[in-house]
Each structure stands twice: as C-alpha cells, then as structure tokens.
Amino acid sequence: MLIIYGINGKKYLLLLLLCQLGFLFFGMLSIFVYVIKIDGILDIPSSMISLLLCVLYAISALWIGLFWDSFSKLMFSVYATKKVIFQQRFIIPILLLCLLAAYTTHAILLTKQFSNLLIVSLSPLFLASILAILATLVIIGIVIKEIINDKKIYIQSQHKLTELRKKFGSEPIRRIETSINLAYNKAFANPLPPSQGFTVIGITSKPWYEISDLPKVKLLEDKYEIIHQEALQARESNTLLKPYYYPGVNMGGWDSIYLVRGGKKVEESILYFPKTLEILELISNHTRLETAELLVLKPGEIVKPHRDPASSFIICQLGISIPENCGISVGGESRTWKEGKCLFFDPSYEHTVWNYSDKPRVVLLVVFYKPDLTNIEIDFIHMLDSGDWSQEPG
C-alpha cells in the first residue's frame, strides 16, 4: 500500500474520512433534534438549532475541502490522474447527499409544520445516516490499520538495511536507503518529482525506451512465432482468461492471463506457455523481470489516463494481434504496436490505451526492472512490495 499513495496520503485520507464521519453525524443529529422537538422533549427555538447546525456544517465542509485538496494532490498525481473519476464515484455524491439531507431538514425545521408523516418520511434518511456512519467507521479502521502497517514496514526495512550494511557496506545500499527515507518523509528534502511515485534515486527516468536499452529482450522478437502460436491457443481456453481491473481506470473490457507473478511462474500457465516461459527464463538471466501476462483489450475499449505507483520498472509489450485504430500514449507521445515488435515505456508516466477497432488487441506484457538497478536494490524492492523480509538480497 505504501507505493500507491504513501503514508502521508493515508493520513490525509484518514482526516478526510473523519471529516466525512462528522458530516454524517451532524446530519443524523439534525434529524434527531428535529424529531425530539416535535415530541416536545426540548423547547429550543428552531432558528437557534438551525443556526448552530449550519455553522457546524460549514466548519465540516471547510475541513473536508482542505483535506480533500491535499489528499487528491498526493494520491492522484501517482495513481489515477483523473481526479473526477474518484470524486464523482465516491466523495462528491456522499457530500451532496449529506448537504441535501441537512439543509432540507433545516428548511422543514424552520417552517414549524410538524406532522407524524414527516417523521415517518425522515426515518429512512436517519437509518441511512447510521449505515453510512458505520461504513465510514469500517473504512477508517482499515486506513488506521494500513498506517500502522506502514510504520511496521518502515521499521522492518531499517532492520534489513542494517543487515545489508554489515554484509555489503554502505555504498551498495545508499540509493535504496535514501529512497526509503524519502518515501517515509525521513529525509530533510525530497528532490524527486511527485508524479513518479516510489522512486530509487539516481536511476534513468524517461517515458519511452528502445530495444537498445534492453538488448537481451530482443529474444522476444526473435521467437515471436513461437510466442504467437502459444498465445492464440491459450486464448481459446475460457478458464485462463480473467478480467483485469485497475481501480479508477477501467471497469471491464480488459482480460489477462498471467504467466509470471512476483518473478515466479504461474502453475496453471505452464501447460499452455511452455516455450514462452523458457524464453522468458533465458531473458531473466540477464534482465530481471517481475511480471509477464497476456493482455487482451476488447474492441471499442479505452483505458483511461493513469500512472503506475512506482518508477522502478520498464514495461515491454510484444504485439501479438494488433488491429487497426489502436494505440498507446505515454507522456504525451502516441505510438502503436506492430505484430512481432516490442514497445517499451515507463509506466510511472501518465499513459492511456485505446482500441477503436472491432477486433481485440492482444499483447504479451512483461514488466522488467530498470537495467540500472543493482540486484541488491531489486531484491529490496521486491521485499518491500511483497512484505517478505526473510529473503537474502544480493
């Protein structure tokens, strides 16, 4: 979770949720006060109740605005670049409903036209407020758990860095140690661009790469016919293809078959991709890879602009089945695939994909570690992502 929006992002999210909780609570309180006033339990002027609650709403709205702005700058510069996606689907509707419920209640309160029918009509809103509060409390609990987990990860990373320093000395771990401190705001200054997510300082950063940057990967192009044949055969199996979801970016229309995950072969794919996996293993002896999968983008689909959460990787996409009118844009530059040829790009730059044809677009996607990362750094990044600190880097 660290590399998605960082520990600071989670703190801002927690504050945002607390503000939302207060907002929901005051909405429920206004309904409650309205009901007990009707029953004659309290003899408080309606205008006084409404004025007090409106002030509380205004304060809550101000806090929500401030923390939403700060949080969105942190999260959306790294993860999904279209703020409107998340706002429209989660934050904005909830806030609008809360405001509508609150001020509708106040308007009714000021009219002094009370009836049992109005009480009955408000009861679903009261119940909805309770459920919303409970749901928000659950999310708050999850975020708090993640913040605590982040602190544990930082402590574990420091213990592992101490071990590595004793084993290899300070210089081999200098970049990764500085990068961890920057990610957890333990450094005095952060020279890294905020749009790049978790970054190991000193490594190459550019939107597009060429095959000359990863010469051993040319084996994919040389063995294209073999890979192409296995890919087409595997696509015929309905059990292998699984929906591929990227939160806030696509809602379907993207299917995948994993061949390699976390640097390890996926068992169910060995039967269908024996030769492709052999080719990938040969390449990984020279250029380490993290993931390999067959990606299918359905006709008419668009993958919205987004960035991946870390800049330690280069994505290679080998064209398998490429119809017309499909392409990819990375860092503002558009290119298209060719069957049997590879495209290379850094996924931490904003990128979007489209398929305007009436046929599926199929590529073999391989995630390689950047070649200027050392084995120690790659092992440490893998431990950071997986949470498995029992490995021995180097």
CSV table of C-alpha atoms in Angstrom, one decimal:
chain,number,residue,atom,x,y,z
A,1,MET,CA,0.0,0.0,0.0
A,2,LEU,CA,2.9,2.4,0.5
A,3,ILE,CA,3.6,2.8,-3.1
A,4,ILE,CA,0.0,3.6,-4.0
A,5,TYR,CA,-0.3,6.9,-2.2
A,6,GLY,CA,2.3,6.9,0.6
A,7,ILE,CA,2.0,7.1,4.3
A,8,ASN,CA,1.2,10.8,4.2
A,9,GLY,CA,-1.6,10.1,1.7
A,10,LYS,CA,-3.1,7.7,4.1
A,11,LYS,CA,-3.0,10.3,6.9
A,12,TYR,CA,-4.8,12.8,4.7
A,13,LEU,CA,-7.3,10.1,3.8
A,14,LEU,CA,-7.9,9.4,7.5
A,15,LEU,CA,-8.6,13.1,8.1
A,16,LEU,CA,-10.9,13.2,5.1
A,17,LEU,CA,-12.8,10.2,6.4
A,18,LEU,CA,-13.0,11.7,9.9
A,19,CYS,CA,-14.5,14.9,8.4
A,20,GLN,CA,-16.9,12.9,6.4
A,21,LEU,CA,-17.9,11.0,9.6
A,22,GLY,CA,-18.5,14.3,11.4
A,23,PHE,CA,-20.5,15.4,8.4
A,24,LEU,CA,-22.7,12.3,8.6
A,25,PHE,CA,-23.0,12.6,12.3
A,26,PHE,CA,-24.3,16.2,12.2
A,27,GLY,CA,-26.8,15.2,9.5
A,28,MET,CA,-28.1,12.5,11.8
A,29,LEU,CA,-28.1,14.8,14.8
A,30,SER,CA,-30.2,17.4,12.9
A,31,ILE,CA,-32.8,14.8,12.2
A,32,PHE,CA,-32.7,13.6,15.7
A,33,VAL,CA,-33.1,17.1,17.1
A,34,TYR,CA,-36.0,17.7,14.7
A,35,VAL,CA,-37.8,14.6,15.9
A,36,ILE,CA,-37.4,15.3,19.6
A,37,LYS,CA,-38.5,18.8,19.1
A,38,ILE,CA,-41.7,17.5,17.5
A,39,ASP,CA,-42.3,15.3,20.5
A,40,GLY,CA,-42.0,18.3,22.8
A,41,ILE,CA,-38.9,16.9,24.6
A,42,LEU,CA,-36.9,20.1,24.0
A,43,ASP,CA,-38.2,23.7,23.9
A,44,ILE,CA,-35.4,25.2,21.7
A,45,PRO,CA,-36.1,27.8,19.1
A,46,SER,CA,-35.9,26.3,15.6
A,47,SER,CA,-33.8,29.2,14.3
A,48,MET,CA,-31.2,28.6,17.1
A,49,ILE,CA,-31.0,24.8,16.3
A,50,SER,CA,-30.7,25.5,12.6
A,51,LEU,CA,-28.1,28.3,13.0
A,52,LEU,CA,-25.9,26.1,15.3
A,53,LEU,CA,-26.1,23.1,12.9
A,54,CYS,CA,-25.4,25.3,9.8
A,55,VAL,CA,-22.2,26.6,11.5
A,56,LEU,CA,-21.1,23.0,12.3
A,57,TYR,CA,-21.8,22.0,8.6
A,58,ALA,CA,-19.8,25.0,7.4
A,59,ILE,CA,-16.8,24.0,9.5
A,60,SER,CA,-17.0,20.4,8.4
A,61,ALA,CA,-17.3,21.4,4.8
A,62,LEU,CA,-14.2,23.6,5.1
A,63,TRP,CA,-12.2,20.8,6.6
A,64,ILE,CA,-13.3,18.4,4.0
A,65,GLY,CA,-12.4,20.8,1.2
A,66,LEU,CA,-8.9,21.5,2.7
A,67,PHE,CA,-8.0,17.8,3.2
A,68,TRP,CA,-9.6,16.6,0.0
A,69,ASP,CA,-7.5,19.1,-1.9
A,70,SER,CA,-4.3,18.0,-0.1
A,71,PHE,CA,-5.1,14.3,-0.4
A,72,SER,CA,-6.0,14.4,-4.1
A,73,LYS,CA,-2.7,16.1,-4.9
A,74,LEU,CA,-0.9,13.3,-3.2
A,75,MET,CA,-2.9,10.4,-4.5
A,76,PHE,CA,-3.9,11.3,-8.0
A,77,SER,CA,-0.5,12.6,-9.0
A,78,VAL,CA,0.7,9.0,-8.6
A,79,TYR,CA,-2.2,6.6,-9.0
A,80,ALA,CA,-5.0,7.7,-11.3
A,81,THR,CA,-4.6,11.1,-12.9
A,82,LYS,CA,-8.3,11.7,-13.5
A,83,LYS,CA,-9.5,13.2,-10.2
A,84,VAL,CA,-13.0,13.4,-11.4
A,85,ILE,CA,-13.2,9.5,-11.6
A,86,PHE,CA,-12.8,9.1,-7.8
A,87,GLN,CA,-14.7,12.3,-6.9
A,88,GLN,CA,-17.8,11.5,-9.0
A,89,ARG,CA,-18.0,7.9,-7.8
A,90,PHE,CA,-17.4,8.3,-4.1
A,91,ILE,CA,-16.7,11.7,-2.5
A,92,ILE,CA,-19.0,14.1,-4.3
A,93,PRO,CA,-22.2,12.1,-4.2
A,94,ILE,CA,-21.8,11.4,-0.4
A,95,LEU,CA,-21.2,15.1,0.4
A,96,LEU,CA,-24.0,16.3,-1.8
A,97,LEU,CA,-26.5,13.8,-0.2
A,98,CYS,CA,-25.3,14.9,3.3
A,99,LEU,CA,-25.8,18.6,2.4
A,100,LEU,CA,-29.1,18.0,0.8
A,101,ALA,CA,-30.4,16.0,3.8
A,102,ALA,CA,-29.1,18.5,6.3
A,103,TYR,CA,-30.4,21.7,4.7
A,104,THR,CA,-33.7,20.0,3.8
A,105,THR,CA,-34.2,19.1,7.4
A,106,HIS,CA,-33.3,22.7,8.4
A,107,ALA,CA,-35.8,24.1,6.0
A,108,ILE,CA,-38.5,21.9,7.3
A,109,LEU,CA,-37.5,22.8,10.9
A,110,LEU,CA,-37.9,26.5,10.2
A,111,THR,CA,-41.3,26.1,8.7
A,112,LYS,CA,-42.6,24.7,12.0
A,113,GLN,CA,-45.0,22.5,10.1
A,114,PHE,CA,-44.6,19.3,12.0
A,115,SER,CA,-46.5,16.0,11.5
A,116,ASN,CA,-46.1,12.3,12.1
A,117,LEU,CA,-46.0,11.9,8.4
A,118,LEU,CA,-42.8,13.9,8.2
A,119,ILE,CA,-41.3,11.9,11.0
A,120,VAL,CA,-42.0,8.7,9.1
A,121,SER,CA,-40.6,10.2,5.9
A,122,LEU,CA,-37.3,11.1,7.6
A,123,SER,CA,-36.8,7.7,9.2
A,124,PRO,CA,-35.2,6.1,6.1
A,125,LEU,CA,-32.8,9.1,6.0
A,126,PHE,CA,-32.0,8.6,9.7
A,127,LEU,CA,-31.3,4.9,9.1
A,128,ALA,CA,-29.2,5.7,6.0
A,129,SER,CA,-27.1,8.1,8.1
A,130,ILE,CA,-26.5,5.4,10.7
A,131,LEU,CA,-25.4,2.9,8.0
A,132,ALA,CA,-23.2,5.5,6.4
A,133,ILE,CA,-21.5,6.2,9.7
A,134,LEU,CA,-20.9,2.5,10.3
A,135,ALA,CA,-19.5,2.1,6.8
A,136,THR,CA,-17.2,5.1,7.3
A,137,LEU,CA,-16.0,3.7,10.6
A,138,VAL,CA,-15.1,0.5,8.9
A,139,ILE,CA,-13.1,2.3,6.3
A,140,ILE,CA,-11.4,4.4,9.0
A,141,GLY,CA,-10.4,1.2,10.7
A,142,ILE,CA,-8.9,-0.1,7.5
A,143,VAL,CA,-6.9,3.1,6.9
A,144,ILE,CA,-5.6,3.1,10.5
A,145,LYS,CA,-4.5,-0.5,10.1
A,146,GLU,CA,-2.7,0.4,6.9
A,147,ILE,CA,-0.9,3.4,8.6
A,148,ILE,CA,0.2,1.1,11.4
A,149,ASN,CA,1.3,-1.5,8.9
A,150,ASP,CA,3.3,1.2,7.0
A,151,LYS,CA,5.2,2.0,10.2
A,152,LYS,CA,5.9,-1.7,10.7
A,153,ILE,CA,7.2,-1.9,7.1
A,154,TYR,CA,9.5,1.1,7.7
A,155,ILE,CA,10.9,-0.5,10.9
A,156,GLN,CA,11.4,-3.8,9.1
A,157,SER,CA,13.1,-2.1,6.2
A,158,GLN,CA,15.5,-0.3,8.5
A,159,HIS,CA,16.4,-3.6,10.2
A,160,LYS,CA,17.0,-5.2,6.8
A,161,LEU,CA,19.1,-2.2,5.7
A,162,THR,CA,21.2,-2.6,8.8
A,163,GLU,CA,21.9,-6.2,8.0
A,164,LEU,CA,22.8,-5.3,4.4
A,165,ARG,CA,25.1,-2.5,5.6
A,166,LYS,CA,27.0,-5.0,7.7
A,167,LYS,CA,27.2,-7.5,4.9
A,168,PHE,CA,27.9,-5.3,1.8
A,169,GLY,CA,28.9,-1.9,3.3
A,170,SER,CA,27.1,1.4,2.9
A,171,GLU,CA,27.7,2.2,-0.8
A,172,PRO,CA,25.7,-0.7,-2.4
A,173,ILE,CA,22.6,0.3,-0.4
A,174,ARG,CA,22.9,4.1,-0.5
A,175,ARG,CA,20.4,4.7,-3.2
A,176,ILE,CA,17.7,2.4,-1.8
A,177,GLU,CA,18.2,3.6,1.8
A,178,THR,CA,17.8,7.3,0.7
A,179,SER,CA,14.8,6.3,-1.4
A,180,ILE,CA,13.1,4.6,1.6
A,181,ASN,CA,13.8,7.6,3.8
A,182,LEU,CA,12.3,9.9,1.2
A,183,ALA,CA,9.2,7.7,0.8
A,184,TYR,CA,8.6,7.9,4.6
A,185,ASN,CA,9.5,11.6,4.9
A,186,LYS,CA,12.5,10.8,7.0
A,187,ALA,CA,14.8,12.9,4.8
A,188,PHE,CA,15.3,16.6,5.0
A,189,ALA,CA,14.5,17.3,1.4
A,190,ASN,CA,12.8,15.4,-1.4
A,191,PRO,CA,14.3,16.0,-4.9
A,192,LEU,CA,12.0,13.6,-6.6
A,193,PRO,CA,9.1,14.7,-8.8
A,194,PRO,CA,5.8,13.9,-7.1
A,195,SER,CA,4.4,12.3,-10.2
A,196,GLN,CA,6.9,9.4,-10.1
A,197,GLY,CA,5.6,7.5,-7.1
A,198,PHE,CA,8.2,5.4,-5.2
A,199,THR,CA,11.5,6.1,-7.0
A,200,VAL,CA,15.0,4.9,-6.4
A,201,ILE,CA,17.1,8.0,-6.8
A,202,GLY,CA,19.7,8.1,-9.5
A,203,ILE,CA,18.0,5.7,-11.9
A,204,THR,CA,17.1,6.6,-15.5
A,205,SER,CA,13.6,8.2,-16.0
A,206,LYS,CA,12.0,8.8,-19.4
A,207,PRO,CA,8.7,7.9,-20.9
A,208,TRP,CA,9.8,5.7,-23.8
A,209,TYR,CA,12.7,3.2,-24.0
A,210,GLU,CA,14.1,1.4,-27.0
A,211,ILE,CA,15.2,-2.2,-27.5
A,212,SER,CA,18.8,-1.0,-27.4
A,213,ASP,CA,18.2,-0.2,-23.7
A,214,LEU,CA,17.3,-3.8,-23.0
A,215,PRO,CA,19.2,-5.7,-25.8
A,216,LYS,CA,18.6,-9.2,-24.4
A,217,VAL,CA,14.8,-8.7,-24.7
A,218,LYS,CA,15.2,-8.8,-28.5
A,219,LEU,CA,14.8,-12.6,-28.0
A,220,LEU,CA,11.1,-12.0,-27.7
A,221,GLU,CA,11.0,-10.6,-31.2
A,222,ASP,CA,13.3,-13.4,-32.5
A,223,LYS,CA,11.0,-16.0,-31.0
A,224,TYR,CA,7.7,-14.2,-32.0
A,225,GLU,CA,6.2,-17.1,-34.0
A,226,ILE,CA,6.5,-19.5,-31.0
A,227,ILE,CA,5.0,-16.9,-28.6
A,228,HIS,CA,2.3,-16.0,-31.1
A,229,GLN,CA,1.2,-19.6,-31.5
A,230,GLU,CA,1.0,-20.4,-27.8
A,231,ALA,CA,-0.8,-17.1,-27.1
A,232,LEU,CA,-3.5,-17.8,-29.7
A,233,GLN,CA,-4.0,-21.4,-28.4
A,234,ALA,CA,-4.2,-20.1,-24.8
A,235,ARG,CA,-6.9,-17.5,-25.7
A,236,GLU,CA,-9.2,-20.3,-26.8
A,237,SER,CA,-9.3,-21.5,-23.2
A,238,ASN,CA,-12.1,-19.8,-21.3
A,239,THR,CA,-10.7,-20.8,-17.9
A,240,LEU,CA,-7.4,-19.0,-18.3
A,241,LEU,CA,-8.6,-15.5,-19.3
A,242,LYS,CA,-9.5,-13.5,-16.3
A,243,PRO,CA,-10.9,-9.9,-16.0
A,244,TYR,CA,-8.1,-7.3,-15.4
A,245,TYR,CA,-9.2,-4.5,-13.2
A,246,TYR,CA,-7.3,-1.3,-12.5
A,247,PRO,CA,-9.2,0.8,-9.9
A,248,GLY,CA,-10.4,4.1,-11.2
A,249,VAL,CA,-9.0,3.4,-14.7
A,250,ASN,CA,-11.1,0.6,-16.3
A,251,MET,CA,-14.4,-1.1,-15.4
A,252,GLY,CA,-14.0,-4.2,-17.6
A,253,GLY,CA,-13.1,-4.8,-21.2
A,254,TRP,CA,-9.6,-5.8,-20.2
A,255,ASP,CA,-8.7,-9.5,-19.8
A,256,SER,CA,-5.4,-11.2,-18.9
A,257,ILE,CA,-3.5,-14.5,-18.5
A,258,TYR,CA,-0.7,-14.4,-16.0
A,259,LEU,CA,2.5,-16.3,-16.9
A,260,VAL,CA,4.8,-14.9,-14.3
A,261,ARG,CA,3.9,-13.1,-11.0
A,262,GLY,CA,6.4,-11.9,-8.5
A,263,GLY,CA,9.2,-13.3,-10.6
A,264,LYS,CA,7.7,-16.9,-10.4
A,265,LYS,CA,6.0,-18.9,-13.0
A,266,VAL,CA,2.2,-19.3,-12.6
A,267,GLU,CA,1.5,-23.0,-12.4
A,268,GLU,CA,-1.7,-23.1,-14.4
A,269,SER,CA,0.0,-21.3,-17.3
A,270,ILE,CA,3.0,-23.7,-17.6
A,271,LEU,CA,0.9,-26.2,-19.7
A,272,TYR,CA,-0.2,-23.5,-22.2
A,273,PHE,CA,3.0,-21.5,-22.4
A,274,PRO,CA,5.9,-23.9,-22.0
A,275,LYS,CA,8.2,-22.4,-24.7
A,276,THR,CA,7.2,-18.8,-23.9
A,277,LEU,CA,8.2,-19.4,-20.3
A,278,GLU,CA,11.5,-20.9,-21.4
A,279,ILE,CA,12.2,-17.8,-23.5
A,280,LEU,CA,11.3,-15.5,-20.5
A,281,GLU,CA,13.6,-17.5,-18.3
A,282,LEU,CA,16.5,-17.1,-20.7
A,283,ILE,CA,15.9,-13.3,-20.7
A,284,SER,CA,15.6,-13.1,-16.9
A,285,ASN,CA,19.1,-14.5,-16.6
A,286,HIS,CA,20.3,-11.1,-18.0
A,287,THR,CA,17.4,-8.7,-17.4
A,288,ARG,CA,15.3,-9.4,-14.3
A,289,LEU,CA,11.6,-9.4,-14.7
A,290,GLU,CA,8.7,-9.2,-12.2
A,291,THR,CA,5.6,-10.0,-14.2
A,292,ALA,CA,4.5,-11.4,-17.6
A,293,GLU,CA,1.0,-11.7,-18.8
A,294,LEU,CA,-1.1,-11.9,-22.0
A,295,LEU,CA,-3.3,-8.8,-22.1
A,296,VAL,CA,-6.4,-8.6,-24.2
A,297,LEU,CA,-8.1,-5.3,-24.8
A,298,LYS,CA,-11.6,-5.7,-26.2
A,299,PRO,CA,-13.0,-3.8,-29.2
A,300,GLY,CA,-14.1,-0.2,-28.5
A,301,GLU,CA,-12.4,-0.1,-25.1
A,302,ILE,CA,-10.4,2.8,-23.7
A,303,VAL,CA,-8.0,2.6,-20.7
A,304,LYS,CA,-8.2,6.0,-19.0
A,305,PRO,CA,-5.1,8.0,-18.3
A,306,HIS,CA,-3.3,6.8,-15.3
A,307,ARG,CA,0.2,6.3,-13.7
A,308,ASP,CA,1.5,3.2,-12.0
A,309,PRO,CA,2.6,3.6,-8.4
A,310,ALA,CA,6.4,3.1,-8.8
A,311,SER,CA,9.1,4.1,-11.3
A,312,SER,CA,11.4,1.1,-10.9
A,313,PHE,CA,10.1,-0.8,-13.9
A,314,ILE,CA,10.0,-0.8,-17.7
A,315,ILE,CA,7.0,-2.3,-19.4
A,316,CYS,CA,7.6,-4.3,-22.6
A,317,GLN,CA,4.7,-5.0,-24.8
A,318,LEU,CA,5.1,-7.5,-27.7
A,319,GLY,CA,2.4,-7.2,-30.3
A,320,ILE,CA,0.6,-10.5,-30.8
A,321,SER,CA,-2.6,-9.5,-32.5
A,322,ILE,CA,-2.8,-5.8,-33.5
A,323,PRO,CA,-5.8,-4.5,-35.4
A,324,GLU,CA,-6.0,-1.0,-36.9
A,325,ASN,CA,-7.1,2.1,-34.9
A,326,CYS,CA,-5.5,1.1,-31.6
A,327,GLY,CA,-2.6,2.7,-29.8
A,328,ILE,CA,-1.0,3.9,-26.7
A,329,SER,CA,0.1,7.3,-25.4
A,330,VAL,CA,2.9,7.7,-22.8
A,331,GLY,CA,4.0,11.1,-21.5
A,332,GLY,CA,2.0,12.8,-24.3
A,333,GLU,CA,3.6,10.9,-27.2
A,334,SER,CA,1.5,8.3,-29.1
A,335,ARG,CA,2.7,5.2,-30.7
A,336,THR,CA,1.1,1.9,-31.9
A,337,TRP,CA,2.1,-1.7,-31.7
A,338,LYS,CA,3.4,-3.9,-34.6
A,339,GLU,CA,2.9,-7.6,-34.5
A,340,GLY,CA,6.2,-9.2,-33.6
A,341,LYS,CA,7.8,-6.0,-32.3
A,342,CYS,CA,8.2,-4.6,-28.8
A,343,LEU,CA,7.2,-1.3,-27.3
A,344,PHE,CA,9.0,-0.2,-24.1
A,345,PHE,CA,7.8,2.5,-21.7
A,346,ASP,CA,8.0,3.7,-18.0
A,347,PRO,CA,4.5,3.1,-16.5
A,348,SER,CA,5.0,5.8,-13.9
A,349,TYR,CA,4.4,8.4,-16.6
A,350,GLU,CA,0.8,9.1,-17.5
A,351,HIS,CA,-0.4,6.7,-20.2
A,352,THR,CA,-3.6,5.7,-21.9
A,353,VAL,CA,-4.6,3.0,-24.3
A,354,TRP,CA,-7.4,2.7,-26.8
A,355,ASN,CA,-8.8,0.1,-29.2
A,356,TYR,CA,-11.3,1.7,-31.7
A,357,SER,CA,-11.4,-1.3,-33.9
A,358,ASP,CA,-13.9,-4.2,-34.0
A,359,LYS,CA,-11.3,-6.8,-33.0
A,360,PRO,CA,-9.4,-7.5,-29.8
A,361,ARG,CA,-5.9,-6.2,-29.3
A,362,VAL,CA,-3.5,-8.8,-27.8
A,363,VAL,CA,0.0,-8.1,-26.4
A,364,LEU,CA,2.4,-10.0,-24.3
A,365,LEU,CA,3.2,-7.6,-21.4
A,366,VAL,CA,6.5,-8.1,-19.5
A,367,VAL,CA,7.5,-6.0,-16.6
A,368,PHE,CA,11.3,-5.6,-16.3
A,369,TYR,CA,13.3,-4.0,-13.6
A,370,LYS,CA,15.2,-1.0,-14.9
A,371,PRO,CA,18.7,-2.1,-16.0
A,372,ASP,CA,20.5,0.5,-13.9
A,373,LEU,CA,19.1,-1.1,-10.7
A,374,THR,CA,21.5,-3.5,-8.9
A,375,ASN,CA,20.5,-6.9,-7.8
A,376,ILE,CA,20.5,-5.8,-4.1
A,377,GLU,CA,18.2,-2.9,-5.0
A,378,ILE,CA,15.9,-5.2,-7.0
A,379,ASP,CA,15.7,-7.7,-4.2
A,380,PHE,CA,14.9,-5.0,-1.7
A,381,ILE,CA,12.2,-3.5,-3.8
A,382,HIS,CA,10.7,-7.0,-4.2
A,383,MET,CA,10.8,-7.5,-0.4
A,384,LEU,CA,9.2,-4.0,0.1
A,385,ASP,CA,6.3,-4.9,-2.3
A,386,SER,CA,5.7,-8.5,-1.0
A,387,GLY,CA,6.3,-7.8,2.7
A,388,ASP,CA,8.6,-10.9,2.8
A,389,TRP,CA,11.7,-9.8,4.7
A,390,SER,CA,13.1,-13.3,5.1
A,391,GLN,CA,14.9,-13.2,1.7
A,392,GLU,CA,18.6,-12.6,1.4
A,393,PRO,CA,19.4,-9.8,-1.2
A,394,GLY,CA,22.4,-10.0,-3.5
